[in-house]
Coordinates of N, CA and C in Angstrom, one line a residue:
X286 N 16.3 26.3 3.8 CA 15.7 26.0 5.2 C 16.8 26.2 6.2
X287 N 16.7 27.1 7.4 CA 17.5 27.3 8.6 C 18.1 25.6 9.2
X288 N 19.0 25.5 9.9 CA 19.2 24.5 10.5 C 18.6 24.4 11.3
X289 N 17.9 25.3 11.9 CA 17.0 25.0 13.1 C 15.8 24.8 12.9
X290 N 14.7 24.9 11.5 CA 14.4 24.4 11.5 C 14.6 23.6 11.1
X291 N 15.4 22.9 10.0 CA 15.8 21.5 10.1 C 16.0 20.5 11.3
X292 N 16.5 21.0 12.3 CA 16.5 19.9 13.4 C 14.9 19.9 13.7
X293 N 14.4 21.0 13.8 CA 12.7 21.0 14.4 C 12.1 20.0 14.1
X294 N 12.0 20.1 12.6 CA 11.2 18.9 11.5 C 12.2 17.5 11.9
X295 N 13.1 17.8 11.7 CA 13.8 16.4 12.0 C 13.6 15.6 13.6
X296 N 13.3 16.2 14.3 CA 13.2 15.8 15.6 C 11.4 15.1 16.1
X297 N 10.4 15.9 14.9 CA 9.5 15.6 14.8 C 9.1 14.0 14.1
X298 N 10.0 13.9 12.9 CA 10.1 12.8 12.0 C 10.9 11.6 12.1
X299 N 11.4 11.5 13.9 CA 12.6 10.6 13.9 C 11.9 9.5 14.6
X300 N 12.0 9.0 14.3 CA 11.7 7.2 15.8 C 12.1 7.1 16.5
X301 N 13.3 8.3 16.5 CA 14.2 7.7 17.9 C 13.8 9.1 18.6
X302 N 13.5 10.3 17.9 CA 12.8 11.1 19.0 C 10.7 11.2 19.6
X303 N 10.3 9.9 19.0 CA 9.2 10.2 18.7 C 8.7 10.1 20.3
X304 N 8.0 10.8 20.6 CA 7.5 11.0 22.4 C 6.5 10.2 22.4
X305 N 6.4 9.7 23.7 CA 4.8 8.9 23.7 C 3.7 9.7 23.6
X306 N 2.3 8.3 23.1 CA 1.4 9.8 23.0 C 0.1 8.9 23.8
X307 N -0.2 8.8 24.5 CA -0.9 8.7 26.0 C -2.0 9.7 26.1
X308 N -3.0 10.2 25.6 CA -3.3 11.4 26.1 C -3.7 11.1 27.6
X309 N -4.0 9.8 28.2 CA -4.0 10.3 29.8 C -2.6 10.0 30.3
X310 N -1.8 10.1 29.7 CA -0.4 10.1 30.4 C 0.1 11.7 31.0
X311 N -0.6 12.8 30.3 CA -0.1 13.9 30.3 C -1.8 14.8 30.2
X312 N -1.7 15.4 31.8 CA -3.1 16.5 31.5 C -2.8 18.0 31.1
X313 N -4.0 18.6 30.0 CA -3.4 19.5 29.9 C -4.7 20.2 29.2
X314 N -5.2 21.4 29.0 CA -6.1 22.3 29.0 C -6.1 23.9 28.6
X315 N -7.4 24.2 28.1 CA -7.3 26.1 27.6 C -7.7 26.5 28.8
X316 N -7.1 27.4 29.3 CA -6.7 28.4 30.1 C -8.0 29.4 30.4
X317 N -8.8 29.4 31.2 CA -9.5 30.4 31.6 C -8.8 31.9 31.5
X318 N -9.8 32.8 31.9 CA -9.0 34.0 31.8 C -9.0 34.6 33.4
X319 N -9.5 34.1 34.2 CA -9.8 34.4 35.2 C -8.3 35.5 36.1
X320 N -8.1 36.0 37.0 CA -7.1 37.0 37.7 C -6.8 36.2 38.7
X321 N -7.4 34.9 39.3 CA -7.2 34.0 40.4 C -5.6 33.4 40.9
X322 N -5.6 33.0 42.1 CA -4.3 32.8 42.3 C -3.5 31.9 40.8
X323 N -2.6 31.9 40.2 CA -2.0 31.7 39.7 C -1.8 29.6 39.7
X324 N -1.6 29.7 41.1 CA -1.5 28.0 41.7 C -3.0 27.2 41.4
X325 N -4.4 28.0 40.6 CA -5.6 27.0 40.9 C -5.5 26.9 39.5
X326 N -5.9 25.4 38.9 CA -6.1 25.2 37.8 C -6.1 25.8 36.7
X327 N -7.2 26.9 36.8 CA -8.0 27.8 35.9 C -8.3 26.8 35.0
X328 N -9.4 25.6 34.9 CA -10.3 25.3 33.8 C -11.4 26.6 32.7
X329 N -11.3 26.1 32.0 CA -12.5 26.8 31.6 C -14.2 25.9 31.8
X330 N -14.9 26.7 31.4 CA -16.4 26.3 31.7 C -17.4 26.0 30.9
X331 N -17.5 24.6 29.7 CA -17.2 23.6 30.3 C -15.4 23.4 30.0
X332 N -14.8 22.3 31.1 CA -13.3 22.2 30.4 C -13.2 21.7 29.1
X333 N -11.7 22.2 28.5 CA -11.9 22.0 27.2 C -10.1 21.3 27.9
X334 N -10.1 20.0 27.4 CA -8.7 19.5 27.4 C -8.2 19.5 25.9
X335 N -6.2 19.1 25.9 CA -5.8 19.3 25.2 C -5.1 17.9 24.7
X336 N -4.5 17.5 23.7 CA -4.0 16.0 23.7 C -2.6 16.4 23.5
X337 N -1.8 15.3 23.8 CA -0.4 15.4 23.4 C -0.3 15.4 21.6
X338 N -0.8 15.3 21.1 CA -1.3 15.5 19.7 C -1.0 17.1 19.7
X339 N -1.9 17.7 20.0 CA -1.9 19.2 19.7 C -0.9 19.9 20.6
X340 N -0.7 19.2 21.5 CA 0.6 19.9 22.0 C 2.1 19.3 21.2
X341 N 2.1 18.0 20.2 CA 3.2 18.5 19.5 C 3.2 19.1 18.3
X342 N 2.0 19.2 17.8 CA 2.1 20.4 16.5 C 2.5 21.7 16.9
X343 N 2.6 21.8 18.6 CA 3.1 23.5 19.0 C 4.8 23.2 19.1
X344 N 5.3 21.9 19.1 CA 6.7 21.4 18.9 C 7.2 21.3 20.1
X345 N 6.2 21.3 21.4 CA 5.9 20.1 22.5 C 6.0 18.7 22.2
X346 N 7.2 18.5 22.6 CA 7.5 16.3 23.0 C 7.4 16.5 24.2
X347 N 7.1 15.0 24.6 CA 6.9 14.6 25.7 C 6.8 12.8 25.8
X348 N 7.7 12.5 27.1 CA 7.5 11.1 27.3 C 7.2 10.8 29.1
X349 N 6.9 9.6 29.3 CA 6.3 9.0 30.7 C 7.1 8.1 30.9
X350 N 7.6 8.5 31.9 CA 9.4 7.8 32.6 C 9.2 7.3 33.7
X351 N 10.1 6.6 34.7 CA 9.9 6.3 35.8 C 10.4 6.9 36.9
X352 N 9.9 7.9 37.4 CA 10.9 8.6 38.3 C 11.3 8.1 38.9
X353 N 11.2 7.2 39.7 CA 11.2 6.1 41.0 C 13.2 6.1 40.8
X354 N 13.4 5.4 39.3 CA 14.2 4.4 38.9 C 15.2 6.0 38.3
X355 N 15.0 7.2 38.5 CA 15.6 7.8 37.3 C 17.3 7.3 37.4
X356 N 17.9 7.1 38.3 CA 19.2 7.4 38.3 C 20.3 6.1 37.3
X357 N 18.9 5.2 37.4 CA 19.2 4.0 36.8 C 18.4 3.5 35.1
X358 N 17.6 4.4 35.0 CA 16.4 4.3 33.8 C 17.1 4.9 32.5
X359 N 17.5 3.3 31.7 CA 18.1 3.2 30.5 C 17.0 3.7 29.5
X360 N 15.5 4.1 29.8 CA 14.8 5.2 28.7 C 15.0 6.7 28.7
X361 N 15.6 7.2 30.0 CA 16.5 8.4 30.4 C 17.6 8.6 29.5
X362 N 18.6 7.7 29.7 CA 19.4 7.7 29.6 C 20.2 7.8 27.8
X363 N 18.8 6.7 27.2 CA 18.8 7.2 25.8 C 18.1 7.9 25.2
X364 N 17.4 8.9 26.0 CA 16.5 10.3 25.4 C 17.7 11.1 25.4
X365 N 18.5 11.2 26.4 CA 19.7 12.2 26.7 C 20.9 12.0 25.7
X366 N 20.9 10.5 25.6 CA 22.1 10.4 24.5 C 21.8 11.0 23.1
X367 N 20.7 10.6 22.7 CA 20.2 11.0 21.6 C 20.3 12.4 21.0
X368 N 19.7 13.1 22.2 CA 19.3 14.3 22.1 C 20.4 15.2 22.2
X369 N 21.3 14.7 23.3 CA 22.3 15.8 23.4 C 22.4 16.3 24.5
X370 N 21.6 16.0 25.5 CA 21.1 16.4 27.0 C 22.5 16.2 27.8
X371 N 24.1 17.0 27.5 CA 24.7 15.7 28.9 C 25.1 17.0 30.3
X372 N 23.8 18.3 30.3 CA 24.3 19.1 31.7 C 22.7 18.3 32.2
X373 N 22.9 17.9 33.7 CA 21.8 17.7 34.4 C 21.7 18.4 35.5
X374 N 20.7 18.9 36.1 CA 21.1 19.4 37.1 C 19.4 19.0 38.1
X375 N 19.3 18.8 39.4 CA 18.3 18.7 40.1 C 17.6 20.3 40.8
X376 N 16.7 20.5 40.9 CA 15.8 21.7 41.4 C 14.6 21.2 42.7
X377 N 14.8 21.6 43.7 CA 13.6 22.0 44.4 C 12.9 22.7 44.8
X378 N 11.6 23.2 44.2 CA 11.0 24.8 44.5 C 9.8 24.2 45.5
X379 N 10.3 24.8 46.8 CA 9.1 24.5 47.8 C 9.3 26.1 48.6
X380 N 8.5 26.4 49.5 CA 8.5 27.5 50.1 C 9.4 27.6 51.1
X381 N 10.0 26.1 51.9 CA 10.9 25.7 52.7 C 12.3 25.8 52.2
X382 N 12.7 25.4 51.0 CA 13.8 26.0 50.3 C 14.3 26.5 49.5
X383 N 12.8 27.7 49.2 CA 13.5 28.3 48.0 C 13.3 29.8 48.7
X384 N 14.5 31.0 49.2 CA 14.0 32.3 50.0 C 13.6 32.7 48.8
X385 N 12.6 33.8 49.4 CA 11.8 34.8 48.7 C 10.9 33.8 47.4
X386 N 10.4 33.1 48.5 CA 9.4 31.9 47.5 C 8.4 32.9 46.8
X387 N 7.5 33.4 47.2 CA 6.6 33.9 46.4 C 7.1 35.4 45.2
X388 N 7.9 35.5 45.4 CA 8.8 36.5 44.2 C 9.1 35.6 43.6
X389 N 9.8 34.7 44.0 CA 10.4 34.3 42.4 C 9.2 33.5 41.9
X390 N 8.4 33.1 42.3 CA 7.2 32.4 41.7 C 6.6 33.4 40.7
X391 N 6.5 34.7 40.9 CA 5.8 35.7 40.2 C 6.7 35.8 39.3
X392 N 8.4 35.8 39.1 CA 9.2 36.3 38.2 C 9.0 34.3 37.0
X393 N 8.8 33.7 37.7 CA 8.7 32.3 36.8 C 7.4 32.1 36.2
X394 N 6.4 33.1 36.4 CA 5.4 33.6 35.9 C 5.1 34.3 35.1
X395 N 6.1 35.2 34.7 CA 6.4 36.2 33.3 C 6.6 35.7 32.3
X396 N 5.8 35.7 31.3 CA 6.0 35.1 29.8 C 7.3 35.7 29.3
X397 N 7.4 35.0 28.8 CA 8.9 35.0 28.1 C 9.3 33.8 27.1
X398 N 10.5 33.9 26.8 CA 11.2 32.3 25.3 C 11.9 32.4 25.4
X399 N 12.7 31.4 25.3 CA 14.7 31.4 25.6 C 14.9 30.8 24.4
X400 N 16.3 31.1 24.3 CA 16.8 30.7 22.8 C 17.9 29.1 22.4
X401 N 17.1 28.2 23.6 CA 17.2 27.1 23.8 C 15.9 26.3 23.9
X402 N 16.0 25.2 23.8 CA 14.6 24.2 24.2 C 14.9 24.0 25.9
X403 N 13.8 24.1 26.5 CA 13.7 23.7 28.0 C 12.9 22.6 28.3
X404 N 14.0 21.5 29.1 CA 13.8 20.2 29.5 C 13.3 20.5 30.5
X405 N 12.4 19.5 31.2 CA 11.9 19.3 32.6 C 11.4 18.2 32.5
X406 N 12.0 17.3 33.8 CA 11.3 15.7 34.4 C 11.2 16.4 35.3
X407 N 9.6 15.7 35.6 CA 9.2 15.9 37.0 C 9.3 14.7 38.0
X408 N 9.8 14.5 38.7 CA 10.4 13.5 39.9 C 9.4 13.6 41.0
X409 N 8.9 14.3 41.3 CA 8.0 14.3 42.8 C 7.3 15.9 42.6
X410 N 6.2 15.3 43.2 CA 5.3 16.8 43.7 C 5.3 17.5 42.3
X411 N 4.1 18.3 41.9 CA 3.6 19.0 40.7 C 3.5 20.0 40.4
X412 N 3.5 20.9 39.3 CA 3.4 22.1 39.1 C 3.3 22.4 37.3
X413 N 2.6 23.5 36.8 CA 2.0 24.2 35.7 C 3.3 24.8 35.0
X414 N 3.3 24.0 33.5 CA 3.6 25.3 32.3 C 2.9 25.0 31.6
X415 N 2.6 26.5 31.4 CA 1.9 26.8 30.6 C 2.1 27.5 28.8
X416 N 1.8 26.9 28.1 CA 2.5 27.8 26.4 C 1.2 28.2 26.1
X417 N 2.3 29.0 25.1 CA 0.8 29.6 24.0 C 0.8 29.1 22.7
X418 N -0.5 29.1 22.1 CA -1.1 27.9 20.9 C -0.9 28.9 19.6
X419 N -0.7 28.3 18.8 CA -1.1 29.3 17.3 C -2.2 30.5 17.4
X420 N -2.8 30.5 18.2 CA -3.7 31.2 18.1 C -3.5 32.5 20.0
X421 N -2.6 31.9 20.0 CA -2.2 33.0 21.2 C -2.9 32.2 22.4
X422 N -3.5 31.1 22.8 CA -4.2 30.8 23.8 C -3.3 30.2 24.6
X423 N -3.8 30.3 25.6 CA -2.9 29.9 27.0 C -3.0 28.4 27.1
X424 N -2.4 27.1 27.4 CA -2.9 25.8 27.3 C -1.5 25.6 28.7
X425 N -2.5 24.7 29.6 CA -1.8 24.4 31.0 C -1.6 23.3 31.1
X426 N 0.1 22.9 31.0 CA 0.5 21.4 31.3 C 0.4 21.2 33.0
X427 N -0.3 20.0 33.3 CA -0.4 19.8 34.5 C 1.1 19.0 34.8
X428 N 2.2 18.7 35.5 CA 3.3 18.2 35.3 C 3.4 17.5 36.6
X429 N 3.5 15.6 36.5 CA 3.4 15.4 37.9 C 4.7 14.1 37.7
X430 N 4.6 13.7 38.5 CA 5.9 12.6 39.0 C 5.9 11.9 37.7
X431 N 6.9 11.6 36.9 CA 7.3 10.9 35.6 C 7.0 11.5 34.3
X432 N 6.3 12.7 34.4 CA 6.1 13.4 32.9 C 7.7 14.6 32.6
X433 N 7.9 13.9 31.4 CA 9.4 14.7 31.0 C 9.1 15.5 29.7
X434 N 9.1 16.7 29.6 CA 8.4 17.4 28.6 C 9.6 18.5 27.8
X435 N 9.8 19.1 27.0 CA 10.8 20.0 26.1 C 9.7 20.7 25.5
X436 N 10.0 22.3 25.9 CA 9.3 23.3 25.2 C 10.6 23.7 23.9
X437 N 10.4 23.7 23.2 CA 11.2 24.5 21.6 C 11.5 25.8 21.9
X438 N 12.7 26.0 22.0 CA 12.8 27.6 21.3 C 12.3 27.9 21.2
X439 N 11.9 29.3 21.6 CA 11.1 30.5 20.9 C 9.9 30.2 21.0
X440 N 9.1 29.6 22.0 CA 7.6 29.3 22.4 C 7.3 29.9 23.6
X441 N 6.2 30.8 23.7 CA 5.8 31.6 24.7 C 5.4 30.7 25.9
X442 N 6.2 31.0 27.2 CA 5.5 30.0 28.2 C 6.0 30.2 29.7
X443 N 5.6 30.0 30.7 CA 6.0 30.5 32.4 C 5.3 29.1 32.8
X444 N 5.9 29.3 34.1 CA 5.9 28.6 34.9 C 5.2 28.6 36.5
X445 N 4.4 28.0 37.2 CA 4.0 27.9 38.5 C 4.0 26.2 38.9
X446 N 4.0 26.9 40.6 CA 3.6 25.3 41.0 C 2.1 25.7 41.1
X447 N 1.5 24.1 41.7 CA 0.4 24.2 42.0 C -0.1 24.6 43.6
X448 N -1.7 24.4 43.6 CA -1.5 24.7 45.3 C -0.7 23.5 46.0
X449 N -0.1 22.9 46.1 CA 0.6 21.6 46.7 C 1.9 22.3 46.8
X450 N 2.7 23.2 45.8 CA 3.9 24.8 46.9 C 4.8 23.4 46.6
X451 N 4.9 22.2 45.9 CA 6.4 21.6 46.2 C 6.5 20.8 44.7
X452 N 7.7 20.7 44.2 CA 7.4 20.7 43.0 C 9.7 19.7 42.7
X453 N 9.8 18.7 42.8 CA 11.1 18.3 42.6 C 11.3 18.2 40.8
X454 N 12.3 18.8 40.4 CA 12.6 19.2 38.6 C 14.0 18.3 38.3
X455 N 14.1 17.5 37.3 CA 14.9 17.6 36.7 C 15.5 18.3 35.4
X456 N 16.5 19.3 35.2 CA 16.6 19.8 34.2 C 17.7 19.7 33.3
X457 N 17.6 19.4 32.4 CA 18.4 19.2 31.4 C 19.1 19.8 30.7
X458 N 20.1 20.3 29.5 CA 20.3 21.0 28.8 C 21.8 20.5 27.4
X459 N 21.8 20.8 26.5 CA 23.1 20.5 25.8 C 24.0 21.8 25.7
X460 N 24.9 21.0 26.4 CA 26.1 21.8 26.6 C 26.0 22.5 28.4
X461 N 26.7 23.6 28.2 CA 26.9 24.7 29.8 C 25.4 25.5 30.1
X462 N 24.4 25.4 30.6 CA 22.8 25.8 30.7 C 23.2 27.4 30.6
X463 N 21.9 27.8 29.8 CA 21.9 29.6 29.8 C 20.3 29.5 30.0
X464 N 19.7 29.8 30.9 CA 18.7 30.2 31.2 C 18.1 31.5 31.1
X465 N 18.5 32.3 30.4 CA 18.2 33.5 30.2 C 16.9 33.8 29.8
X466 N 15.9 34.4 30.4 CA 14.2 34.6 29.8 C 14.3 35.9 29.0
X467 N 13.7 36.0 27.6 CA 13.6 37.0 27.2 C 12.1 37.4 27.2
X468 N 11.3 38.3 28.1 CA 10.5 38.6 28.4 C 9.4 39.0 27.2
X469 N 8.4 38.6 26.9 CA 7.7 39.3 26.4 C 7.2 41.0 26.5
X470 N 6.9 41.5 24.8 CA 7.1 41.1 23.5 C 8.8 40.8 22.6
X471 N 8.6 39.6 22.4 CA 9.9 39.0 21.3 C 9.7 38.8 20.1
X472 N 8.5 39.7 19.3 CA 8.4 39.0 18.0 C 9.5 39.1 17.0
X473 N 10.2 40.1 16.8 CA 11.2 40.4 16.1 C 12.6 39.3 17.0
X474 N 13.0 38.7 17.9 CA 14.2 37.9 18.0 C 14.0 37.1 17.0
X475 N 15.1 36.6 17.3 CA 15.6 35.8 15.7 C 14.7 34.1 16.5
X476 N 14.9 33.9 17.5 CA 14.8 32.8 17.6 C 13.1 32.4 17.3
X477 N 12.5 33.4 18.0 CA 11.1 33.5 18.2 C 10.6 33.3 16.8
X478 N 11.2 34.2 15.9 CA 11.0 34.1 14.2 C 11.2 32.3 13.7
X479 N 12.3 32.5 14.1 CA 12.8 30.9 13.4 C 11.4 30.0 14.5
X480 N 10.9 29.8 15.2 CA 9.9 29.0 16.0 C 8.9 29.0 15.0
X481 N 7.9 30.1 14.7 CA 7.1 30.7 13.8 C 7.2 29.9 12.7
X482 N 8.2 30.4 12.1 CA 8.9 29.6 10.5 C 8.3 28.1 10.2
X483 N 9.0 27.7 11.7 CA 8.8 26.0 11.9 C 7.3 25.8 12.2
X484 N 6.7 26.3 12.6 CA 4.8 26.3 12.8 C 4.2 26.7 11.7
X485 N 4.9 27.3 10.6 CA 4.0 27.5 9.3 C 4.5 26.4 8.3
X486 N 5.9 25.8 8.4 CA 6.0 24.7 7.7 C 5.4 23.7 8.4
X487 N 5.1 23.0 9.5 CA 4.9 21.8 9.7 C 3.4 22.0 9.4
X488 N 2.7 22.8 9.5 CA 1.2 22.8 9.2 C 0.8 22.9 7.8
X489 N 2.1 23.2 6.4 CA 1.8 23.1 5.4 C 2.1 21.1 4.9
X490 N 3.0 20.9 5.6 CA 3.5 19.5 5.4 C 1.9 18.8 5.7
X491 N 1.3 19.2 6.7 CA 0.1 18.5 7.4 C -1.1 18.6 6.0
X492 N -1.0 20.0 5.7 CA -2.0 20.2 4.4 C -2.0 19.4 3.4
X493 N -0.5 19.2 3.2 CA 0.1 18.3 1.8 C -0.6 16.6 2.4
X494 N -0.3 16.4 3.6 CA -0.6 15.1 3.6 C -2.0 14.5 3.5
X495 N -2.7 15.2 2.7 CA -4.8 15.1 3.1 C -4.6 15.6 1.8

């Protein structure tokens, strides 16, 4: 077994990493197919929601923090110890100070997977990521003031705000940040492989256990 998936499973199986699971703490939904602005929901008809349950079998954690308190919030503080989180850095994407707002909105909209896990607290004002499911479907995290969520390596997924255009991030990372998007199609990267790997074992562990 790779070390990476070993940490995967391991990060799944730990107490000390185990995310809350609230399904109204975190909203989230299959993805219409619709061509519409990018910023409107896109429910489908009727909606079909998603639970933090099935968003961590995609190797989606997630916990419900207090933004209010972050600079002081000792549940921060030891998700990051834990984890390894010690680069922080703050982001504001509004149309007032980000130039050429609607371009880079379109370029944070291109599917792609990095060959890191991507942290995000949301601290104020909201905005959409969206991944894709074992089955290639689109599923839309709604992300609002206190939800702190980590996409895995090698999981297909982009990013928007909503219509509300203002969106305050905290982002995380272990070690010096590489933000690098490798754009879809990545099936053949190593990392995207090793992601895969970890989606076919944890769903045989799940078989074994029934």
């Amino acid at each position: 077994m790779s070390s990476y998936i070993s940490t995967f499973v391991m990060c799944l199986k730990s107490k000390h990493f185990t995310p809350q699971r609230s399904v109204m703490a975190l909203e989230a939904w299959f993805m219409d197919d619709s061509n519409e602005d990018q910023r409107l929901p896109h429910h489908r008809n009727p909606k079909e929601f998603v639970t933090v349950d099935y968003l961590a079998d995609l190797g989606v954690m997630y916990w419900k923090l207090k933004p209010e308190n972050y600079e002081n919030d000792s549940e921060l503080s030891k998700i990051r110890e834990e984890r390894g989180y010690d680069y922080m850095d703050l982001l504001d994407l509004c149309p007032e100070k980000v130039s050429n707002y609607e371009e880079k909105l379109k370029n944070f909209f291109t599917e792609h997977i990095h060959k890191d896990e991507e942290i995000r607290y949301c601290l104020a004002g909201s905005g959409y990521f969206d991944v894709r499911d074992k089955d290639d479907r689109w599923i839309r995290i709604w992300m609002k003031p206190g939800d702190l969520i980590v996409l895995p390596a090698g999981i297909y997924h982009r990013f928007t705000l909503d219509t509300n255009n203002y969106i305050k991030l905290m982002r995380l990372f272990v070690g010096e940040p590489v933000w690098t998007p490798y754009n879809r199609p990545q099936e053949e990267h190593p990392v995207r492989k090793e992601y895969i790997k970890s989606l076919t074992l944890k769903l045989g562990e799940t078989i074994q256990a029934y």
